[in-house]
Coordinates of C-alpha atoms and ligand atoms in Angstrom, one line a residue:
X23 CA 31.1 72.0 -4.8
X24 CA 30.0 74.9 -7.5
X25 CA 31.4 77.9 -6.8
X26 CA 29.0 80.4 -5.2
X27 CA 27.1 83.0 -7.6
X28 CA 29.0 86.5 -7.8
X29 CA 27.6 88.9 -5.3
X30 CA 26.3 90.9 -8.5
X31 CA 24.7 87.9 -10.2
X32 CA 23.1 87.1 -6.8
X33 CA 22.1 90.6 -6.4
X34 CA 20.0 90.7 -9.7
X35 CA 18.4 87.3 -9.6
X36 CA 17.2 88.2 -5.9
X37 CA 15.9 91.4 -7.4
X38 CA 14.0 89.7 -10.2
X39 CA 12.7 86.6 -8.3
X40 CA 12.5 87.5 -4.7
X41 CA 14.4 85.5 -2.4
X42 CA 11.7 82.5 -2.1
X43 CA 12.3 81.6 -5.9
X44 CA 16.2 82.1 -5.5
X45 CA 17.3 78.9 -3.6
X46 CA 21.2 78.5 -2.3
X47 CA 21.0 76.4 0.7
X48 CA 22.0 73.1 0.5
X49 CA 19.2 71.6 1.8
X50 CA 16.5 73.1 -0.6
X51 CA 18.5 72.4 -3.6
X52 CA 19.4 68.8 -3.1
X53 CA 16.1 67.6 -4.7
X54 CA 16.7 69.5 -8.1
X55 CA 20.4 68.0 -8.1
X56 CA 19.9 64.3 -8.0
X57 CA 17.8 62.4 -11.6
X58 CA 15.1 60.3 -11.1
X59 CA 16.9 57.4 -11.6
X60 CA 20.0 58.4 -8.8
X61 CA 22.5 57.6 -11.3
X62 CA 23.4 61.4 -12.1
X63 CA 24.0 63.9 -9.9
X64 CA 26.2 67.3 -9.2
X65 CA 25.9 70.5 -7.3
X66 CA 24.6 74.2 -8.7
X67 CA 25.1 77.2 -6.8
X68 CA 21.2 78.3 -7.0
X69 CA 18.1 77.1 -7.8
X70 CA 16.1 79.5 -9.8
X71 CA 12.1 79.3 -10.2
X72 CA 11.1 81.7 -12.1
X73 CA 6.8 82.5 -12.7
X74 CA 6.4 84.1 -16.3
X75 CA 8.2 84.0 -18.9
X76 CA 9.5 87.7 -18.9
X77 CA 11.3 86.3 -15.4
X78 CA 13.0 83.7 -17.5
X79 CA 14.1 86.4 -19.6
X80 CA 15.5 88.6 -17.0
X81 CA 17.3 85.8 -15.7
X82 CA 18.8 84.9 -18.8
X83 CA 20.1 88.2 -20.0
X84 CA 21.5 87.9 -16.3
X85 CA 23.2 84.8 -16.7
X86 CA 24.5 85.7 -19.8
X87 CA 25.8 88.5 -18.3
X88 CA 27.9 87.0 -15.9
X89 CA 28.5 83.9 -17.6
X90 CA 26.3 81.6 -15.3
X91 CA 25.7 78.5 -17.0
X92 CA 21.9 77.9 -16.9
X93 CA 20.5 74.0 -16.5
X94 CA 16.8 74.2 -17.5
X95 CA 14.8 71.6 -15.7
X96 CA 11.1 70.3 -15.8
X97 CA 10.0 67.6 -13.7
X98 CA 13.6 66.4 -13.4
X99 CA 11.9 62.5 -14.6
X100 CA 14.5 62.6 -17.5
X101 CA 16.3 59.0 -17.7
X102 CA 19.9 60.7 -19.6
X103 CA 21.2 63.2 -17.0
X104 CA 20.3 65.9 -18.7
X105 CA 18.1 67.8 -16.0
X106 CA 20.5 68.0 -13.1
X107 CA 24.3 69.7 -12.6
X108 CA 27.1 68.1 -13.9
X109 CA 29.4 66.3 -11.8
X110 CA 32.2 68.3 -12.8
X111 CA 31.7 72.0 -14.0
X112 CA 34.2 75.0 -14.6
X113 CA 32.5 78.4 -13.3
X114 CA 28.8 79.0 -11.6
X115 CA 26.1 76.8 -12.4
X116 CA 22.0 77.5 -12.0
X117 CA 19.0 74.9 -12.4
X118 CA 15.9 77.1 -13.9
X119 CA 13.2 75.2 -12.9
X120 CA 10.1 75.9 -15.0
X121 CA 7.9 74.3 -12.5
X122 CA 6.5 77.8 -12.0
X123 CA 5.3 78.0 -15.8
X124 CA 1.9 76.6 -15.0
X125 CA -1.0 78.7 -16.6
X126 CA -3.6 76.6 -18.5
X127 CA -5.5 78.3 -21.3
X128 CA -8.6 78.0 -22.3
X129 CA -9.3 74.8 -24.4
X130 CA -10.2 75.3 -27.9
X131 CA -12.7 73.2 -29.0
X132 CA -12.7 74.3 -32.7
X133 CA -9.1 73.9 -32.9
X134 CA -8.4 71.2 -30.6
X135 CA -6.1 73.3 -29.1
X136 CA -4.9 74.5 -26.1
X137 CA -1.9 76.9 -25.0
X138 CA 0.4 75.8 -21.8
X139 CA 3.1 76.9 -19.8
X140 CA 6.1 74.7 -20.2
X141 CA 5.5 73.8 -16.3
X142 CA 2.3 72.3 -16.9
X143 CA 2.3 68.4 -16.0
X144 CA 1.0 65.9 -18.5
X145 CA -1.5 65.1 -16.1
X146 CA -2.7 68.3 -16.1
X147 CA -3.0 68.8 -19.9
X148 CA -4.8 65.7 -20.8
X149 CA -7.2 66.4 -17.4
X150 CA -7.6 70.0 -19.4
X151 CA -8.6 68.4 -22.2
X152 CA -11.1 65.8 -20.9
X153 CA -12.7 68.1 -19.2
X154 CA -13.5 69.9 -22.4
X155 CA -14.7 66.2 -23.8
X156 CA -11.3 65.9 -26.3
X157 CA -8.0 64.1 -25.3
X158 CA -4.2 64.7 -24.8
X159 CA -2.5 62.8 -27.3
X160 CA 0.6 61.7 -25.2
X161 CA 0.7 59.3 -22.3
X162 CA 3.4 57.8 -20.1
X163 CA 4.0 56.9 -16.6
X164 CA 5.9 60.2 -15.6
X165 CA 2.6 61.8 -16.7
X166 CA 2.0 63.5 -13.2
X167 CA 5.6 65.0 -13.3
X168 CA 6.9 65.4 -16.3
X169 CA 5.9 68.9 -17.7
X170 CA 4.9 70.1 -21.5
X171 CA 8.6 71.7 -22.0
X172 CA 10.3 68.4 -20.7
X173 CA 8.1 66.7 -23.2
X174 CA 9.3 68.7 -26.0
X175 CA 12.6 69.2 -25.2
X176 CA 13.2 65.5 -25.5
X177 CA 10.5 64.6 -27.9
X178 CA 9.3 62.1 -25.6
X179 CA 7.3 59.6 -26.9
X180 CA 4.9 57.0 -24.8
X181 CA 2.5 54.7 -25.1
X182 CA 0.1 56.7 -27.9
X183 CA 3.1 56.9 -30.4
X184 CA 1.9 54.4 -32.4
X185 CA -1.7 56.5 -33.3
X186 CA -0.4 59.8 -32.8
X187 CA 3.2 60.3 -33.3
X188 CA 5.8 61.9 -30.5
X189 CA 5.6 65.3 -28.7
X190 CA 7.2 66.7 -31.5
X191 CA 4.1 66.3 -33.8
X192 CA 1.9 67.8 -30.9
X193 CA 3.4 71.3 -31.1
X194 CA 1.5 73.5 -33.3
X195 CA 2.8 77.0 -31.9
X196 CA 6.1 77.4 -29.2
X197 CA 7.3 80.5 -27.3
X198 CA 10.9 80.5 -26.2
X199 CA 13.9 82.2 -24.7
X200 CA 17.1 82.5 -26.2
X201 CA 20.0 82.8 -23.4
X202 CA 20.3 86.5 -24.4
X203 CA 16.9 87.5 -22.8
X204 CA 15.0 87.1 -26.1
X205 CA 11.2 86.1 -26.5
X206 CA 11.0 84.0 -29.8
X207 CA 8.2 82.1 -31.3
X208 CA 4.7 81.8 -31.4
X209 CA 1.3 81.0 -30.4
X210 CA -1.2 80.9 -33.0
X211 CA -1.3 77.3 -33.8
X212 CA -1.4 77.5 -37.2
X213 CA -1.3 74.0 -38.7
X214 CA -0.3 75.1 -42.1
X215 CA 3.1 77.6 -42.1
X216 CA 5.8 77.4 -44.4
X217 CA 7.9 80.6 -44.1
X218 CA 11.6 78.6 -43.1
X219 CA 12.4 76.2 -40.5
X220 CA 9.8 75.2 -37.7
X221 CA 10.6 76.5 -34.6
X222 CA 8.6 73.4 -32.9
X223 CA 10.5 71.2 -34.7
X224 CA 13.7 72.8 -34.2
X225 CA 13.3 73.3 -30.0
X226 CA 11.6 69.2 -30.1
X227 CA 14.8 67.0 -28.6
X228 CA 17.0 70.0 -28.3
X229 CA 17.6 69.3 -24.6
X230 CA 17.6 72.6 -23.3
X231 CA 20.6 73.4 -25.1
X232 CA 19.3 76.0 -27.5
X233 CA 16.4 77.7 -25.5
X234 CA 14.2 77.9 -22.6
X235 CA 10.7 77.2 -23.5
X236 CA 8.5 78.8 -21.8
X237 CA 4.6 78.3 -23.9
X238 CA 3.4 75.9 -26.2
X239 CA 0.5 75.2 -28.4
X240 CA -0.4 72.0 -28.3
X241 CA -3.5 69.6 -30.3
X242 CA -5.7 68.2 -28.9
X243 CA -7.1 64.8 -30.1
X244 CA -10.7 62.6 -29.8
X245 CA -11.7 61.2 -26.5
X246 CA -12.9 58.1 -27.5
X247 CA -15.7 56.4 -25.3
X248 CA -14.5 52.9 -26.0
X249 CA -11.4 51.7 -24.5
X250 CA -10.1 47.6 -24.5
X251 CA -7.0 46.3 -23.3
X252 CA -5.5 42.6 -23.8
X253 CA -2.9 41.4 -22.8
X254 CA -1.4 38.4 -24.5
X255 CA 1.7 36.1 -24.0
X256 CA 3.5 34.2 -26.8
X257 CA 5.5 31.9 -27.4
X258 CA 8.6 34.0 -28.7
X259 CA 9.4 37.2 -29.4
X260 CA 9.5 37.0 -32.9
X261 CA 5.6 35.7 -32.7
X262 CA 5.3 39.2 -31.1
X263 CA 6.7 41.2 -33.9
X264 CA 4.4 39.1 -36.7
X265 CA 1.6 40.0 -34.5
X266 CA 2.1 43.4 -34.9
X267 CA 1.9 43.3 -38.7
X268 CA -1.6 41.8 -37.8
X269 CA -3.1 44.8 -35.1
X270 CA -1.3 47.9 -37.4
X271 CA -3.4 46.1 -40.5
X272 CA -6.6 45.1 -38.8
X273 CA -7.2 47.9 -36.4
X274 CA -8.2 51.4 -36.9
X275 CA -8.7 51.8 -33.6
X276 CA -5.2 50.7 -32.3
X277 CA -3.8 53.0 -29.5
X278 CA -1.1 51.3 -28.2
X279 CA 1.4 48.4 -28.8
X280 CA 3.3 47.8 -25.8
X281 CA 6.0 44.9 -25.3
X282 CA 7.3 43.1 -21.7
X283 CA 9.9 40.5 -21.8
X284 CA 9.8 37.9 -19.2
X285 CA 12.4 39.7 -17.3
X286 CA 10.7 42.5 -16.4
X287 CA 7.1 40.9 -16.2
X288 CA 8.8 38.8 -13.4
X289 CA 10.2 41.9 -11.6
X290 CA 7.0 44.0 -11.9
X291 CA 5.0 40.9 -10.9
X292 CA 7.0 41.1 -7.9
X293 CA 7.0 44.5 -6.9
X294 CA 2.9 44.6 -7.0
X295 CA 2.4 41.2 -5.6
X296 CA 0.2 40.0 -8.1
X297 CA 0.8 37.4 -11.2
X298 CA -0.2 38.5 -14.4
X299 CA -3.6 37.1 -14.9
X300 CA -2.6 35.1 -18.3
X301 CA 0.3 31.5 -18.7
X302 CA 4.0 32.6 -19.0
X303 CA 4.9 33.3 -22.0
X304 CA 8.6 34.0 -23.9
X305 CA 7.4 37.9 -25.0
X306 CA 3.9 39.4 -23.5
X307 CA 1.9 42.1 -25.8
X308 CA 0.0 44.7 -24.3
X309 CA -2.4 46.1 -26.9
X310 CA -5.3 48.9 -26.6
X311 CA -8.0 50.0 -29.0
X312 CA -10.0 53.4 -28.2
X313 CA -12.7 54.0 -30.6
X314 CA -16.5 56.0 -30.3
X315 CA -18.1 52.8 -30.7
X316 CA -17.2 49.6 -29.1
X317 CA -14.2 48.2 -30.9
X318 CA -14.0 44.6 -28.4
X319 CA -14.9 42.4 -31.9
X320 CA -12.5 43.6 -33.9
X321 CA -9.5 43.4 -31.8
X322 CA -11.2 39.4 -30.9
X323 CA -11.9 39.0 -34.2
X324 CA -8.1 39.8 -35.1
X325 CA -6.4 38.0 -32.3
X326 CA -8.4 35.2 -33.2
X327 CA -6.5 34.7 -36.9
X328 CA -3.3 34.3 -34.6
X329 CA -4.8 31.1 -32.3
X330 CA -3.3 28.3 -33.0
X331 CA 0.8 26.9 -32.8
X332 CA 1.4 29.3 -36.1
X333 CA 0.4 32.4 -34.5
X334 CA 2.4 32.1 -31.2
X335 CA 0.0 32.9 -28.7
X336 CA 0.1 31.2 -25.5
X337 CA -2.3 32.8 -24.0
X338 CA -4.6 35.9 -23.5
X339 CA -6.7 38.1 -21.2
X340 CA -9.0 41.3 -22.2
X341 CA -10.1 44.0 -20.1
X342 CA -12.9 46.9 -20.8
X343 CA -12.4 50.3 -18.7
X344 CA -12.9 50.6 -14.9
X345 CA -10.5 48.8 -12.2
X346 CA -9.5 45.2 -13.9
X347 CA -8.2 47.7 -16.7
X348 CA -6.5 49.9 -14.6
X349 CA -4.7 46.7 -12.5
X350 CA -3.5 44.8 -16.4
X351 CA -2.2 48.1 -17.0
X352 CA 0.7 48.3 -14.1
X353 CA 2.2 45.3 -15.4
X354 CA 3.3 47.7 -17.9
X355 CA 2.8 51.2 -16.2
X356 CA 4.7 50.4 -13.1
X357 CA 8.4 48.6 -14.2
X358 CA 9.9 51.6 -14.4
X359 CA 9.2 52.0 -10.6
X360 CA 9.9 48.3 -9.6
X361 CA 13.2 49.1 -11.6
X362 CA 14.1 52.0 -9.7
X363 CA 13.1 49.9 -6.4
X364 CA 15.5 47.3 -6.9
X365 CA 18.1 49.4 -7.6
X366 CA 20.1 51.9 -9.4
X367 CA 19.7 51.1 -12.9
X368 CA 21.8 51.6 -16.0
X369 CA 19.3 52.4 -19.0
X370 CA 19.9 51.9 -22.7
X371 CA 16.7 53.4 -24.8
X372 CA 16.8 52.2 -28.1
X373 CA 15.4 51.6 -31.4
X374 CA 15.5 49.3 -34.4
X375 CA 13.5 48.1 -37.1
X376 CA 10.9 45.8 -35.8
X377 CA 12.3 42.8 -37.9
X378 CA 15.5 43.1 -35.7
X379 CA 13.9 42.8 -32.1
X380 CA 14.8 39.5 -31.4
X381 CA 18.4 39.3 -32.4
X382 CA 19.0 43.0 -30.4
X383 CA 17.4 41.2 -27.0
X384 CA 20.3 38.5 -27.9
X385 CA 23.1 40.8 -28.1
X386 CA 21.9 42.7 -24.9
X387 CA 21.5 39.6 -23.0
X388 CA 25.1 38.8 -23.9
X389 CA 26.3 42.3 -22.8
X390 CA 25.0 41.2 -19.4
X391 CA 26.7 37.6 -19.1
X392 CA 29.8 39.3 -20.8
X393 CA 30.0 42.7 -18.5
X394 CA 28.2 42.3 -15.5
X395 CA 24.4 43.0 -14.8
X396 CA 20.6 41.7 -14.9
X397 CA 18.8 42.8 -18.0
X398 CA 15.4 43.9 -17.6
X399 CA 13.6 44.3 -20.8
X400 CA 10.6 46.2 -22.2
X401 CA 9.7 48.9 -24.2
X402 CA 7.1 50.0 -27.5
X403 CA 7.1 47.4 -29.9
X404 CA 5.0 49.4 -32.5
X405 CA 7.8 51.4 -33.0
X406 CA 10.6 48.3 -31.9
X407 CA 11.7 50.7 -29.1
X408 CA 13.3 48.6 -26.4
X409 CA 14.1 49.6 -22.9
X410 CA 17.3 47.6 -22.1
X411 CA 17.6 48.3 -18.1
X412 CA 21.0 46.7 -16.5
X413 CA 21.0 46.4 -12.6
X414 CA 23.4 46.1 -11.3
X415 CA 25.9 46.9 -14.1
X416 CA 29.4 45.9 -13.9
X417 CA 30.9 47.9 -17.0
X418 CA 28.2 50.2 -18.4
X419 CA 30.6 51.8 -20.4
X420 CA 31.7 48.2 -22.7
X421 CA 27.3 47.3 -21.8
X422 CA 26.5 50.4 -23.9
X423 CA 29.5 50.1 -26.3
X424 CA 28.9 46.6 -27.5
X425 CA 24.5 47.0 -27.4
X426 CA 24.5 50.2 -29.4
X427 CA 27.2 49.8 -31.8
X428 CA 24.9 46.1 -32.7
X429 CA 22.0 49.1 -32.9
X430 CA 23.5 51.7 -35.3
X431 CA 24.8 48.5 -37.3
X432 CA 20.8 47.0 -37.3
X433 CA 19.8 50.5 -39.0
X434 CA 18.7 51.7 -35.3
X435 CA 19.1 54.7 -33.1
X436 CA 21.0 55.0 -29.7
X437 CA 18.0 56.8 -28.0
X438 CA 14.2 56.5 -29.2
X439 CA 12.7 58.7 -27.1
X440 CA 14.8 59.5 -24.0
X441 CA 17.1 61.8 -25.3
X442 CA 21.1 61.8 -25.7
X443 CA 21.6 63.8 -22.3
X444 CA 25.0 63.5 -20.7
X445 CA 24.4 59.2 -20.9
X446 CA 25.0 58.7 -24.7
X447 CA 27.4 61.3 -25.7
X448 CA 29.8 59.2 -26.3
X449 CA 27.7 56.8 -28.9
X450 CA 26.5 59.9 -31.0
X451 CA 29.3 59.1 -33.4
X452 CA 27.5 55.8 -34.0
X453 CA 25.0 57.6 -35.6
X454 CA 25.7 60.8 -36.6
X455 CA 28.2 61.6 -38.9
X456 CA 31.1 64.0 -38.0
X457 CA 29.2 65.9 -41.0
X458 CA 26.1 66.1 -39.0
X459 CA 27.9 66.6 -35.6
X460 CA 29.3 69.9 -36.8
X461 CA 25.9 71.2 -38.4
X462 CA 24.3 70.2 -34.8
X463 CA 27.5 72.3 -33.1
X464 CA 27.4 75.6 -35.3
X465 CA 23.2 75.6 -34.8
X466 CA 24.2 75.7 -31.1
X467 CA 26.5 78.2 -31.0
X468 CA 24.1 80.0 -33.3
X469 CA 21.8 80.3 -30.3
X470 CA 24.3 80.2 -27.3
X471 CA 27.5 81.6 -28.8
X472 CA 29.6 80.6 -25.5
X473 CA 28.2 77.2 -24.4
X474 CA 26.1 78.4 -20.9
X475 CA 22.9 76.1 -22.0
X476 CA 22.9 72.8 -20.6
X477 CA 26.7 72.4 -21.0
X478 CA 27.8 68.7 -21.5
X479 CA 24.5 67.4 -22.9
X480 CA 24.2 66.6 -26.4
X481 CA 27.7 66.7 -26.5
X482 CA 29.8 64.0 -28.2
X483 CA 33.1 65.0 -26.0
X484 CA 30.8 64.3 -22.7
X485 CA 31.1 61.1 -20.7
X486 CA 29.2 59.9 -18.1
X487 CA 28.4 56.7 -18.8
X488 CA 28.6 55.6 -15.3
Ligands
FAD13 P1 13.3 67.0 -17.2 O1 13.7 65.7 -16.7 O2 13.2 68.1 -16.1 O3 14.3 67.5 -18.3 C1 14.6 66.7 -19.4 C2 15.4 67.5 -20.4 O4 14.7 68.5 -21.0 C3 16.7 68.1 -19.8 O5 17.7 68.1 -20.8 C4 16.2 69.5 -19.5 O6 17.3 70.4 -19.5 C5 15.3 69.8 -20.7 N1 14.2 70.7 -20.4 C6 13.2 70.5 -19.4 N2 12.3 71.6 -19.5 C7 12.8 72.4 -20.4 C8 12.3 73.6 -20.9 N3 11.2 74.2 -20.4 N4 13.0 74.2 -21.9 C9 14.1 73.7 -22.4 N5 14.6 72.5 -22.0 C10 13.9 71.9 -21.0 N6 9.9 59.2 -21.7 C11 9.3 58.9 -22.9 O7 9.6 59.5 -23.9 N7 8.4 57.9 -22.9 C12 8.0 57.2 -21.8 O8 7.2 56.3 -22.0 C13 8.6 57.6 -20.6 N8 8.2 56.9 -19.5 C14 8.7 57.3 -18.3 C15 8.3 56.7 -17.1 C16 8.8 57.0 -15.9 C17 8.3 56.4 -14.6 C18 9.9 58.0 -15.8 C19 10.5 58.4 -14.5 C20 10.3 58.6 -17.0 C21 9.7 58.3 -18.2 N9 10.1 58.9 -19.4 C22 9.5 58.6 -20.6 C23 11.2 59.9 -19.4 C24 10.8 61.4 -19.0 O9 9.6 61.4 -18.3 C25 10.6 62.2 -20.3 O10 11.8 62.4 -20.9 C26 10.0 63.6 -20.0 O11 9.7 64.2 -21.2 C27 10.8 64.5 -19.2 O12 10.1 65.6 -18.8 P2 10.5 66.5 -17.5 O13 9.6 67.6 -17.4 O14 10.6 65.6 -16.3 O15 11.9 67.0 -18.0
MLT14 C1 8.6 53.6 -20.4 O1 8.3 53.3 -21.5 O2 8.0 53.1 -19.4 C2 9.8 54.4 -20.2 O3 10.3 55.1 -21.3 C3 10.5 54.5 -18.9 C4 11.7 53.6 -18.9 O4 12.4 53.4 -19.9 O5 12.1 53.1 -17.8
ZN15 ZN1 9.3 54.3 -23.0

């Protein structure tokens, strides 16, 4: 149990937000104080939802105030605990959900920009933008609930990586508050600006832990007319990774690389009651062009060079746009559900260096026969980002220690696109050096001299690994 807000914290929030955006009962707050996954969860004393951004600065000069530590949460789909209370927290705790952040400007087509409220879904923003005829950039499964400051705060990543980089290289202009009440940042969108550090850059995987943000300014990119989508199994995983060499050469139009290991095509198979429509393989490629004109013979003609036993490919089947495409894609789309349906999962996001794929799937099947646990594995292979998902885990803690200390030895990163959150705190030393841990510490307390934002996340002292 939190402790219950002072009666003149309470007092001021209610005054500022009205008592329909200041939520203390037990019942209305439960579904801000469980993740996504039901692995993290803790209790706050309120729930605040605040509309503009000059509420979220009132109720962070309040909170500061009264030293209320402040959790800022989005959609709550975040996969590291970082979104909802801690189980364990000294003093008066609030989630500021930014739900309420959701104006849409105007698209602009000269630009190919558009300015959002950090609410705003990624639904919404790419549904903006085709409407105007252009395209969101970044695409993932959480796209109907995961909002724009979400996006950023973690630098999520996604399917479109490979063409167009993370969130972080979407951000052209942010607005944010500082846990003081101050409105920093800005709008404009200018592409070209070198006056200091970026403030996008600098708020892109911060977490929540230095600001709220509140706006952004985000590109926009092509909507291309064209779409394909093929789906091909192989004979190994390492045929998978020399087949990626082949698509990033031959293929302007590539817009996705995605990779499902037999583990979780069989459980997403399952959950939708349908076989993938091509022969088992050992590793399955999911691979889409978009282009203005119809880009179906080059990707054939490039899949083609790989026939044959030297190439690896078992098998193939290609889709063009309308329903067929829409069913290949929840082979990939939906394991994260199917996950979630069989269980509680424990979830490792990581990267390495493409090369390295195979022998990391090796190591983290071991974890599994060693601690406990069914691997199910997928993830980006473009940018040899694997999802390493453990049901039901029997030592998370020694699963995580043994995969990611074999990462951060391959050259690789504990989290690719997840975030650190509460779940990898205790792995940041694997790659970040005690250096680097206290340049990251003195920037915090920089912008939140006594620790209210997000308290525990990013951290290398926190430890919630199960
Ligand atoms: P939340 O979960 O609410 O918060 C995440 C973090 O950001 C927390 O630390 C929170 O404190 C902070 N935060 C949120 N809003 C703000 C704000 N306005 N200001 C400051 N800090 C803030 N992620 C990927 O990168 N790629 C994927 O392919 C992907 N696929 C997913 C598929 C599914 C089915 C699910 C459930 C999740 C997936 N995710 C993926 C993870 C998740 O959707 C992303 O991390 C997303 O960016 C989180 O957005 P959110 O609004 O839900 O943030
Ligand atoms: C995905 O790529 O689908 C995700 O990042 C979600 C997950 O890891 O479960
Ligand atoms: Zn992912």
């Amino acid at each position: 149990m939190q402790p219950d807000l002072s009666s003149g914290s309470y007092t001021d929030l209610l005054a500022v937000l009205g008592p329909d955006d200041v939520l203390v009962d037990q019942d209305l707050r439960a579904g801000y104080e469980v993740d996504w996954t039901r692995r993290y969860t803790g209790t706050c004393s309120a729930v605040l939802r605040p509309r503009t951004t000059a509420q979220v600065a009132e109720v962070l000069r309040i909170c500061a105030t009264h030293q209320v530590a402040v959790i800022p949460q989005g959609g709550n789909t975040g996969l590291v605990g970082g979104s909802v209370p801690r189980a364990h927290s000294h003093g008066p705790v609030v989630v500021l959900s930014t739900r309420g952040l959701s104006d849409l400007g105007p698209v602009d087509s000269d630009a190919m920009q558009v300015t959002v409220g950090a609410g705003v879904t990624l639904a919404a923003w790419r549904n903006a933008a085709r409407a105007a005829g252009v395209d969101a950039p970044l695409d993932f499964a959480a796209r109907d609930s995961a909002t724009i400051g979400g996006a950023i705060a973690t630098n999520a990543g996604g399917s479109r990586v490979v063409r167009y980089g993370t969130m972080r290289s979407q951000v052209v202009g942010i607005e944010a508050v500082t846990i003081t009440g101050e409105i920093v940042g800005s709008l404009a969108g200018l592409p070209k600006e070198t006056v200091g550090p970026h403030l996008p850059s600098v708020l892109a995987g911060s977490e929540g832990t230095l600001a709220v943000i509140t706006r952004a300014r985000l590109r926009l990119v092509p909507r291309f007319s064209h779409t394909i989508t093929a789906l091909v199994s192989l004979d190994s995983l390492a045929a998978a990774v020399q087949m990626l060499g082949r698509v990033r050469a031959g293929l302007g139009s590539l817009d996705s690389v995605e990779l499902i290991l037999p583990g979780a095509m069989e459980l997403v198979s399952a959950h939708l009651g349908r076989r993938p429509p091509v022969a088992k393989g050992s590793a399955y490629v999911m691979i889409e062009c978009a282009d203005h004109v119809d880009p179906t013979d080059d990707l054939l003609a490039v899949l083609s060079t790989l026939d044959g036993p030297e190439g690896g490919v078992v098998d193939t089947a290609v889709t063009t746009e309308g329903p067929s495409r829409d069913q290949l894609m929840e082979f990939r789309d939906r394991i994260t559900e199917a996950i979630n349906a069989a269980g509680v999962p424990y979830k490792l996001d990581v990267a390495v260096p493409v090369a390295g794929l195979p022998a990391l799937v090796e190591i983290a099947e071991q974890a599994a026969v060693t601690y406990g646990g069914r691997l199910i594995p997928f993830g980006h292979l473009a940018e040899g980002n694997l999802h390493l998902n453990y049901l039901e885990a029997g030592d998370p803690a020694a699963i995580a220690e043994l995969v990611l200390t074999a990462v951060a030895a391959a050259g690789g990163t504990i989290s690719a696109e997840h975030g650190v959150g509460v779940a990898k705190g205790p792995w940041l030393r694997l790659v970040r050096s005690s250096a680097e841990l206290a340049v990251m510490a003195a920037m915090r307390s920089a912008w939140d001299p006594t620790g209210l934002l997000n308290p525990g996340v990013l951290s290398p002292v926190s430890s919630v690994a199960d």
